Amino acid sequence: MNDCLFFGLNEYPILIKNKPDKITKPIQFKFENENENENENENENENENENENEKQIKQISSGGFSTIFLFKNGKAIEYLNEEYSNQKPKKIQIEENIQKVTVGWGNEAILTIEGNVFAKGYDINSNNPKEFINISSLIEDKNDRIIEDVVSGANSIYLLTSNQNVYGIGSNEYSQLGFDSKTFPKTQKPILMMKNVSKIFSGNSSDHVFLLNSNQELFGCGFNRYSQLGLGELRREETIQKLTKIQNIPKGKIIDIQCGIAHSIMMIENENENENENENENENEKEKENENENENENENENEKRKLYSCGNSEFNGLGKKETTYEFTEIKLSLFENDNILDFSVGSYHNLILTSKGKMIGFGYNASDQLGIGDTYNQSIPIQIELPKLRFNENISNYHISCGYNRSFLYYSSSFSNLEEDLIKLFKRKEFCDISFKTKNGEIIKAHKLILKYRLNQNQNQIEKLQEIISNKSIKESNQIFEMIYSNRIINPKLYSEIKEIINSNEKIEETMKRIYLNENEKDFIIERKEKQYKFPKININNEK
């Protein structure tokens, strides 16, 4: 099931065949082999159909170079934006499983579960721009080559290492790597930009970048002709050559920043929410009695989120008519009594998704990238008509993705959202029956039955896990357990320490089925739909 809507530019057409070059309203996206009912590679297709995760879209990234679809099985396909009428999507040939894809105007980057980054593009590898190379292996410090995150700018790529250092590679034409562009216009070897960084923010067509440190201080550099860095009217230089601290940021926790060519949009969570956050969970912490309370709590969190924009209003990308030189709030009547689920920024257009199923758009619309049925630009946010979607417990993980001049909405059924359910269970202490002690003496609890199946069903692996946890902080321990409870690689450096004790052949779906002790698929789904988590207490050495 390809749960994806598409609208905007359909060049040549590449993405959807037998359709106009502009898709004016959201339509269902289908991959080419489904459109054409091809029977080629039947064996390969049968293998792909074995696991529903291999059909579920995990992420979409679209830029000037290509559009990439990443699936939950760690595989990806790309549609190159090239003028060939017979152009077909092709699988990205990376031996390691992929956990993230990112596409810029002239580059692609692939982050694998092992913490390696493979990338291509003229500014990355001018000798062979169409071939992937391992750019993380080019970092001079060999102890700093495990990558936690990767972000593409227009012609630059930014790497966040497990040591919280950021490296830049590619174009520095507008000092987007934090160095004087006249003396240092480009690098094809990663160069250290900043230390002690927690997040990177840029955009698929942006020549500016933001870096957030562990103290929630924000720094930016690069192209600033339109005040898209939010430094104020007095700092309207063409380029900001060095990473500069951004002042006058709205109060609260920075959740995300997404960048267009001439503007930036920031999501802030109310600072009152931060007071309730506590990484040091302990066994005495009170948990919510049922899942509904947890869901209500998540809605309250989303309700505290606000969006702020800065930059040039010429292309109507700010959600207001006037140019703003610092981040100022986007006030929308459409948000009343509604919560922000997700937002995305393209080159000049923006989309917002709310918890009540509204999709709101504003900005440049010459290629129908707002999906409103015409090509008029929208300075004031407007609601976009969507095909009927049921925003309820049967569908979850809604995401929107804006490319240069196209847009996607993708979502998945909660029935296959097993990893999320496992992580929720990890946080429900009433189902935990085994304790581990961190290096600072804090207690972290887990469930013995999950560990039984995820750790090769071996008591010795439990002991090895305790050894590892005893040298970690509570934050690192939580990350370790989230990786054990799911197939996600949240922290590649920590994953490298636990991967030997995790049963990688044990599919997460099979683990969940055994935990529920249901052999009937229908019963299993019904039980999950009703969210009745019934974990029997068993001896770790017993075989069921």
XYZ file of N, CA, C and O in Angstrom, residues 54-191:
552
model
N 8.198 -3.158 3.847
C 8.901 -2.887 2.600
C 8.033 -2.095 1.633
O 8.499 -1.666 0.587
N 6.761 -1.920 1.958
C 5.882 -1.092 1.145
C 5.606 0.242 1.815
O 5.111 1.160 1.181
N 5.885 0.320 3.095
C 5.540 1.521 3.854
C 6.608 2.589 3.668
O 7.794 2.348 3.868
N 6.181 3.784 3.275
C 7.116 4.890 3.089
C 7.520 5.434 4.446
O 6.687 5.790 5.266
N 8.805 5.490 4.675
C 9.334 6.049 5.915
C 9.642 7.529 5.754
O 9.453 8.326 6.672
N 10.144 7.911 4.567
C 10.548 9.301 4.348
C 10.571 9.599 2.857
O 10.832 8.716 2.035
N 10.276 10.851 2.503
C 10.428 11.332 1.129
C 11.279 12.591 1.170
O 11.052 13.471 2.003
N 12.262 12.669 0.300
C 13.073 13.882 0.176
C 13.159 14.247 -1.294
O 13.513 13.410 -2.133
N 12.805 15.498 -1.611
C 12.776 15.925 -3.007
C 13.510 17.246 -3.148
O 13.314 18.168 -2.354
N 14.366 17.341 -4.144
C 15.107 18.571 -4.403
C 15.285 18.775 -5.885
O 14.566 18.208 -6.705
N 16.261 19.572 -6.259
C 16.518 19.808 -7.668
C 17.176 18.629 -8.335
O 17.035 18.409 -9.540
N 17.903 17.830 -7.564
C 18.676 16.718 -8.102
C 17.784 15.510 -8.384
O 17.896 14.853 -9.404
N 16.885 15.201 -7.428
C 16.078 13.990 -7.539
C 14.981 13.998 -6.485
O 14.893 14.918 -5.656
N 14.167 12.959 -6.504
C 13.235 12.663 -5.428
C 13.518 11.236 -4.960
O 13.605 10.321 -5.787
N 13.683 11.064 -3.660
C 14.000 9.742 -3.102
C 12.889 9.304 -2.163
O 12.427 10.074 -1.321
N 12.473 8.057 -2.301
C 11.521 7.423 -1.396
C 12.281 6.401 -0.560
O 12.899 5.482 -1.112
N 12.233 6.561 0.759
C 12.854 5.607 1.678
C 11.752 4.782 2.321
O 10.759 5.325 2.805
N 11.938 3.456 2.354
C 10.951 2.564 2.922
C 11.407 2.046 4.282
O 12.588 2.117 4.631
N 10.457 1.498 5.025
C 10.760 1.077 6.386
C 11.710 -0.107 6.453
O 12.247 -0.412 7.517
N 11.932 -0.778 5.335
C 12.875 -1.893 5.344
C 14.317 -1.442 5.111
O 15.222 -2.258 4.982
N 14.538 -0.121 5.063
C 15.897 0.386 4.896
C 16.368 0.466 3.456
O 17.552 0.697 3.194
N 15.454 0.275 2.489
C 15.791 0.389 1.069
C 15.193 1.677 0.513
O 14.250 2.232 1.070
N 15.732 2.146 -0.602
C 15.264 3.408 -1.170
C 15.311 3.359 -2.685
O 16.116 2.634 -3.283
N 14.419 4.135 -3.312
C 14.465 4.297 -4.758
C 14.512 5.789 -5.071
O 14.022 6.613 -4.298
N 15.106 6.113 -6.209
C 15.244 7.514 -6.592
C 14.682 7.746 -7.994
O 14.777 6.894 -8.871
N 14.078 8.909 -8.157
C 13.654 9.411 -9.450
C 14.554 10.590 -9.767
O 14.448 11.640 -9.139
N 15.435 10.435 -10.733
C 16.342 11.524 -11.089
C 15.601 12.565 -11.902
O 14.793 12.235 -12.780
N 15.868 13.833 -11.621
C 15.230 14.925 -12.355
C 16.032 15.215 -13.621
O 16.689 16.232 -13.746
N 15.978 14.289 -14.548
C 16.719 14.436 -15.789
C 15.764 14.309 -16.964
O 14.753 13.611 -16.897
N 16.090 14.971 -18.063
C 15.188 15.048 -19.202
C 15.344 13.828 -20.108
O 15.842 13.895 -21.220
N 14.899 12.681 -19.567
C 14.864 11.468 -20.372
C 13.437 10.924 -20.303
O 12.949 10.587 -19.236
N 12.778 10.810 -21.433
C 11.380 10.377 -21.421
C 11.237 8.952 -20.910
O 10.189 8.575 -20.394
N 12.285 8.135 -21.048
C 12.212 6.746 -20.605
C 12.838 6.550 -19.216
O 13.111 5.429 -18.805
N 13.078 7.651 -18.545
C 13.674 7.582 -17.203
C 12.789 6.740 -16.282
O 11.583 6.964 -16.180
N 13.378 5.775 -15.605
C 12.644 4.931 -14.662
C 13.257 5.081 -13.276
O 14.451 5.370 -13.144
N 12.444 4.864 -12.252
C 13.016 4.894 -10.901
C 14.004 3.749 -10.739
O 13.857 2.698 -11.352
N 15.008 3.978 -9.921
C 15.979 2.900 -9.708
C 16.309 2.783 -8.233
O 16.255 3.755 -7.474
N 16.627 1.579 -7.826
C 16.988 1.339 -6.439
C 18.364 1.920 -6.155
O 19.270 1.844 -6.989
N 18.500 2.499 -4.996
C 19.805 3.003 -4.572
C 20.620 1.828 -4.081
O 20.213 1.112 -3.157
N 21.751 1.613 -4.714
C 22.572 0.441 -4.417
C 23.580 0.751 -3.313
O 24.732 1.085 -3.562
N 23.100 0.665 -2.076
C 23.965 0.804 -0.902
C 23.848 -0.490 -0.107
O 22.735 -0.944 0.184
N 24.965 -1.112 0.224
C 24.919 -2.410 0.891
C 24.316 -2.319 2.295
O 23.667 -3.240 2.759
N 24.527 -1.215 2.973
C 24.005 -1.068 4.325
C 22.562 -0.576 4.292
O 22.157 0.098 3.344
N 21.794 -0.899 5.339
C 20.428 -0.406 5.431
C 20.435 1.103 5.648
O 21.254 1.636 6.388
N 19.474 1.766 5.037
C 19.411 3.226 5.066
C 18.443 3.679 6.150
O 17.355 3.120 6.282
N 18.844 4.677 6.929
C 17.926 5.204 7.935
C 17.446 6.619 7.621
O 16.451 7.080 8.182
N 18.115 7.337 6.710
C 17.666 8.667 6.339
C 18.180 9.011 4.954
O 19.286 8.611 4.576
N 17.375 9.753 4.181
C 17.811 10.279 2.882
C 17.596 11.785 2.896
O 16.701 12.293 3.570
N 18.423 12.500 2.184
C 18.276 13.951 2.092
C 18.778 14.407 0.729
O 19.848 13.982 0.271
N 17.985 15.247 0.060
C 18.290 15.701 -1.292
C 18.357 17.218 -1.313
O 17.473 17.892 -0.784
N 19.416 17.760 -1.905
C 19.545 19.198 -2.089
C 19.243 19.576 -3.524
O 18.643 18.812 -4.283
N 19.669 20.779 -3.906
C 19.485 21.186 -5.292
C 20.425 20.413 -6.209
O 20.047 20.017 -7.301
N 21.649 20.155 -5.740
C 22.631 19.477 -6.589
C 23.315 18.322 -5.899
O 24.448 17.976 -6.245
N 22.668 17.697 -4.921
C 23.312 16.584 -4.212
C 22.278 15.643 -3.620
O 21.096 15.972 -3.480
N 22.732 14.450 -3.280
C 21.977 13.485 -2.491
C 22.885 12.983 -1.383
O 24.106 12.872 -1.581
N 22.302 12.658 -0.238
C 23.084 12.062 0.846
C 22.251 10.962 1.498
O 21.043 11.101 1.680
N 22.919 9.870 1.855
C 22.284 8.687 2.432
C 22.966 8.379 3.758
O 24.190 8.183 3.811
N 22.206 8.344 4.849
C 22.733 7.962 6.161
C 22.329 6.520 6.441
O 21.143 6.183 6.390
N 23.302 5.661 6.733
C 23.011 4.251 6.980
C 22.954 3.970 8.482
O 23.389 4.783 9.303
N 22.435 2.788 8.835
C 22.308 2.449 10.250
C 23.666 2.273 10.910
O 23.769 2.324 12.138
N 24.703 2.089 10.123
C 26.054 1.957 10.675
C 26.699 3.307 10.939
O 27.809 3.374 11.446
N 26.009 4.387 10.585
C 26.557 5.723 10.824
C 27.456 6.222 9.717
O 28.253 7.146 9.927
N 27.337 5.627 8.523
C 28.090 6.099 7.362
C 27.199 6.975 6.490
O 25.976 6.785 6.435
N 27.814 7.915 5.785
C 27.077 8.774 4.857
C 27.668 8.629 3.467
O 28.862 8.852 3.260
N 26.799 8.240 2.522
C 27.178 8.153 1.123
C 26.490 9.308 0.393
O 25.304 9.567 0.610
N 27.238 9.988 -0.466
C 26.686 11.177 -1.118
C 27.187 11.277 -2.547
O 28.189 10.665 -2.933
N 26.442 12.055 -3.349
C 26.882 12.331 -4.711
C 26.434 13.730 -5.109
O 25.552 14.325 -4.499
N 27.061 14.248 -6.155
C 26.787 15.601 -6.632
C 28.062 16.260 -7.096
O 29.166 15.900 -6.659
N 27.933 17.246 -7.979
C 29.122 17.881 -8.565
C 29.986 18.546 -7.504
O 31.221 18.454 -7.545
N 29.370 19.237 -6.549
C 30.157 19.924 -5.528
C 30.712 18.969 -4.474
O 31.528 19.365 -3.647
N 30.261 17.718 -4.510
C 30.745 16.701 -3.568
C 31.867 15.892 -4.200
O 32.875 15.585 -3.572
N 31.687 15.543 -5.467
C 32.666 14.721 -6.174
C 32.636 15.119 -7.644
O 31.945 14.515 -8.457
N 33.392 16.161 -7.986
C 33.351 16.718 -9.347
C 33.875 15.736 -10.388
O 33.501 15.819 -11.557
N 34.709 14.787 -9.995
C 35.244 13.810 -10.947
C 34.185 12.811 -11.397
O 34.204 12.345 -12.537
N 33.263 12.472 -10.489
C 32.226 11.494 -10.811
C 30.952 11.854 -10.047
O 30.592 11.179 -9.072
N 30.258 12.909 -10.453
C 29.157 13.451 -9.656
C 27.939 12.554 -9.532
O 27.090 12.786 -8.672
N 27.827 11.507 -10.366
C 26.643 10.648 -10.328
C 26.861 9.373 -9.519
O 25.958 8.536 -9.433
N 28.028 9.224 -8.934
C 28.327 8.025 -8.152
C 28.415 8.353 -6.670
O 29.012 9.364 -6.278
N 27.820 7.496 -5.830
C 27.900 7.688 -4.392
C 29.313 7.404 -3.882
O 29.945 6.420 -4.292
N 29.785 8.260 -2.995
C 31.039 8.003 -2.285
C 30.787 8.146 -0.788
O 29.866 8.846 -0.368
N 31.579 7.481 0.012
C 31.451 7.539 1.468
C 32.160 8.797 1.968
O 33.370 8.808 2.147
N 31.391 9.873 2.182
C 32.025 11.129 2.594
C 32.370 11.132 4.079
O 33.254 11.872 4.507
N 31.702 10.291 4.879
C 32.044 10.236 6.303
C 33.439 9.656 6.505
O 34.139 10.021 7.459
N 33.851 8.781 5.596
C 35.198 8.192 5.711
C 36.288 9.200 5.387
O 37.474 8.934 5.639
N 35.909 10.371 4.838
C 36.894 11.398 4.483
C 37.188 12.349 5.643
O 38.068 13.204 5.537
N 36.433 12.206 6.756
C 36.710 13.042 7.927
C 38.095 12.696 8.468
O 38.424 11.528 8.669
N 38.891 13.722 8.678
C 40.294 13.506 9.044
C 40.451 12.758 10.360
O 41.272 11.862 10.488
N 39.649 13.120 11.370
C 39.710 12.456 12.666
C 38.973 11.120 12.577
O 37.751 11.069 12.499
N 39.695 10.016 12.618
C 39.091 8.697 12.450
C 38.130 8.350 13.576
O 37.263 7.485 13.417
N 38.287 8.994 14.730
C 37.392 8.737 15.858
C 36.104 9.550 15.773
O 35.270 9.492 16.677
N 35.947 10.289 14.697
C 34.780 11.170 14.555
C 34.017 10.856 13.274
O 33.411 11.742 12.676
N 34.022 9.581 12.881
C 33.438 9.203 11.595
C 32.079 8.505 11.710
O 31.526 8.091 10.702
N 31.555 8.369 12.930
C 30.207 7.813 13.083
C 29.216 8.976 13.042
O 29.277 9.880 13.874
N 28.309 8.939 12.084
C 27.412 10.073 11.833
C 26.029 9.798 12.419
O 25.464 8.722 12.222
N 25.515 10.779 13.148
C 24.173 10.673 13.731
C 23.109 11.300 12.837
O 21.965 10.857 12.837
N 23.478 12.330 12.095
C 22.482 12.987 11.253
C 23.177 13.621 10.056
O 24.369 13.955 10.116
N 22.430 13.764 8.979
C 22.948 14.426 7.780
C 21.837 15.302 7.215
O 20.663 14.925 7.241
N 22.200 16.485 6.751
C 21.244 17.446 6.191
C 21.844 18.024 4.916
O 23.011 18.407 4.883
N 21.021 18.100 3.876
C 21.461 18.708 2.619
C 21.036 20.164 2.556
O 19.887 20.497 2.873
N 21.958 21.028 2.135
C 21.612 22.354 1.672
C 21.516 22.293 0.162
O 21.524 21.213 -0.440
N 21.437 23.433 -0.492
C 21.304 23.440 -1.946
C 22.464 22.707 -2.614
O 22.267 21.791 -3.416
N 23.682 23.091 -2.278
C 24.869 22.475 -2.885
C 25.913 22.101 -1.838
O 27.087 21.937 -2.150
N 25.470 21.984 -0.596
C 26.352 21.624 0.513
C 25.689 20.528 1.332
O 24.469 20.364 1.302
N 26.489 19.782 2.066
C 25.981 18.731 2.952
C 26.613 18.921 4.319
O 27.811 19.216 4.435
N 25.802 18.733 5.362
C 26.250 18.928 6.733
C 26.126 17.608 7.500
O 25.095 16.944 7.439
N 27.186 17.243 8.209
C 27.243 15.980 8.946
C 27.336 16.249 10.443
O 28.210 17.008 10.885
N 26.464 15.619 11.228
C 26.539 15.689 12.690
C 27.065 14.356 13.191
O 26.442 13.311 12.985
N 28.213 14.371 13.860
C 28.835 13.123 14.309
C 28.332 12.730 15.696
O 27.686 13.511 16.396
N 28.636 11.497 16.077
C 28.226 10.997 17.396
C 28.923 11.756 18.519
O 28.481 11.707 19.665
N 30.002 12.463 18.207
C 30.685 13.303 19.191
C 30.129 14.729 19.206
O 30.711 15.622 19.814
N 29.008 14.921 18.494
C 28.316 16.212 18.450
C 29.119 17.312 17.765
O 29.028 18.489 18.112
N 29.898 16.912 16.772
C 30.623 17.860 15.933
C 29.952 17.941 14.567
O 29.430 16.938 14.066
N 29.974 19.114 13.953
C 29.380 19.290 12.627
C 30.466 19.569 11.604
O 31.318 20.444 11.804
N 30.395 18.821 10.498
C 31.303 19.009 9.369
C 30.492 19.427 8.152
O 29.337 19.006 7.981
N 31.089 20.237 7.294
C 30.457 20.650 6.052
C 31.288 20.226 4.863
O 32.522 20.150 4.939
N 30.611 19.916 3.762
C 31.302 19.538 2.530
C 30.504 20.077 1.360
O 29.283 20.189 1.419
N 31.201 20.454 0.292
C 30.528 20.951 -0.904
C 30.768 22.432 -1.118
O 31.832 22.971 -0.771
N 29.770 23.109 -1.642
C 29.903 24.516 -1.995
C 29.962 25.407 -0.751
O 29.241 25.184 0.219
N 30.819 26.429 -0.838
C 30.888 27.480 0.183
C 30.746 28.847 -0.480
O 31.254 29.847 0.002
N 30.005 28.858 -1.595
C 29.883 30.067 -2.398
C 29.328 31.240 -1.607
O 29.687 32.393 -1.836
N 28.438 30.952 -0.665
C 27.830 32.003 0.160
C 28.246 31.885 1.627
O 27.537 32.317 2.513
N 29.408 31.265 1.849
C 29.951 31.070 3.204
C 29.040 30.191 4.067
O 29.033 30.297 5.290
N 28.281 29.316 3.420
C 27.375 28.447 4.172
C 28.106 27.374 4.969
O 27.484 26.683 5.787
N 29.418 27.235 4.774
C 30.212 26.328 5.595
C 30.919 27.061 6.723
O 31.683 26.462 7.484
N 30.668 28.386 6.815
C 31.218 29.154 7.925
C 32.604 29.705 7.687
O 33.291 30.078 8.640
N 33.012 29.771 6.420
C 34.334 30.294 6.082
C 34.204 31.317 4.955
O 33.224 31.316 4.204
N 35.200 32.164 4.808
C 35.213 33.204 3.783
C 35.094 32.559 2.404
O 35.957 31.779 1.983
N 34.032 32.891 1.686
C 33.772 32.250 0.395
C 34.787 32.631 -0.675
O 35.027 31.862 -1.608
N 35.403 33.808 -0.552
C 36.363 34.247 -1.575
C 37.648 33.431 -1.523
O 38.239 33.133 -2.552
N 38.081 33.085 -0.336
C 39.329 32.316 -0.208
C 39.069 30.816 -0.104
O 39.981 30.015 -0.233
N 37.812 30.439 0.127
C 37.487 29.028 0.355
C 36.135 28.722 -0.298
O 35.137 28.532 0.369
N 36.068 28.695 -1.654
C 34.775 28.582 -2.346
C 34.130 27.205 -2.300
O 32.926 27.085 -2.474
N 34.924 26.153 -2.084
C 34.367 24.801 -2.121
C 35.335 23.834 -1.458
O 36.542 24.049 -1.460
N 34.794 22.750 -0.891
C 35.647 21.683 -0.372
C 35.002 20.337 -0.674
O 33.780 20.181 -0.549
N 35.798 19.387 -1.094
C 35.302 18.032 -1.328
C 35.837 17.077 -0.263
O 35.857 15.867 -0.449
N 36.200 17.681 0.844
C 36.584 16.922 2.029
C 35.903 17.579 3.225
O 35.945 18.809 3.370
N 35.219 16.814 4.089
C 34.489 17.429 5.209
C 35.399 18.291 6.075
O 36.520 17.893 6.417
N 34.912 19.477 6.408
C 35.685 20.406 7.226
C 34.885 20.732 8.481
O 33.662 20.943 8.428
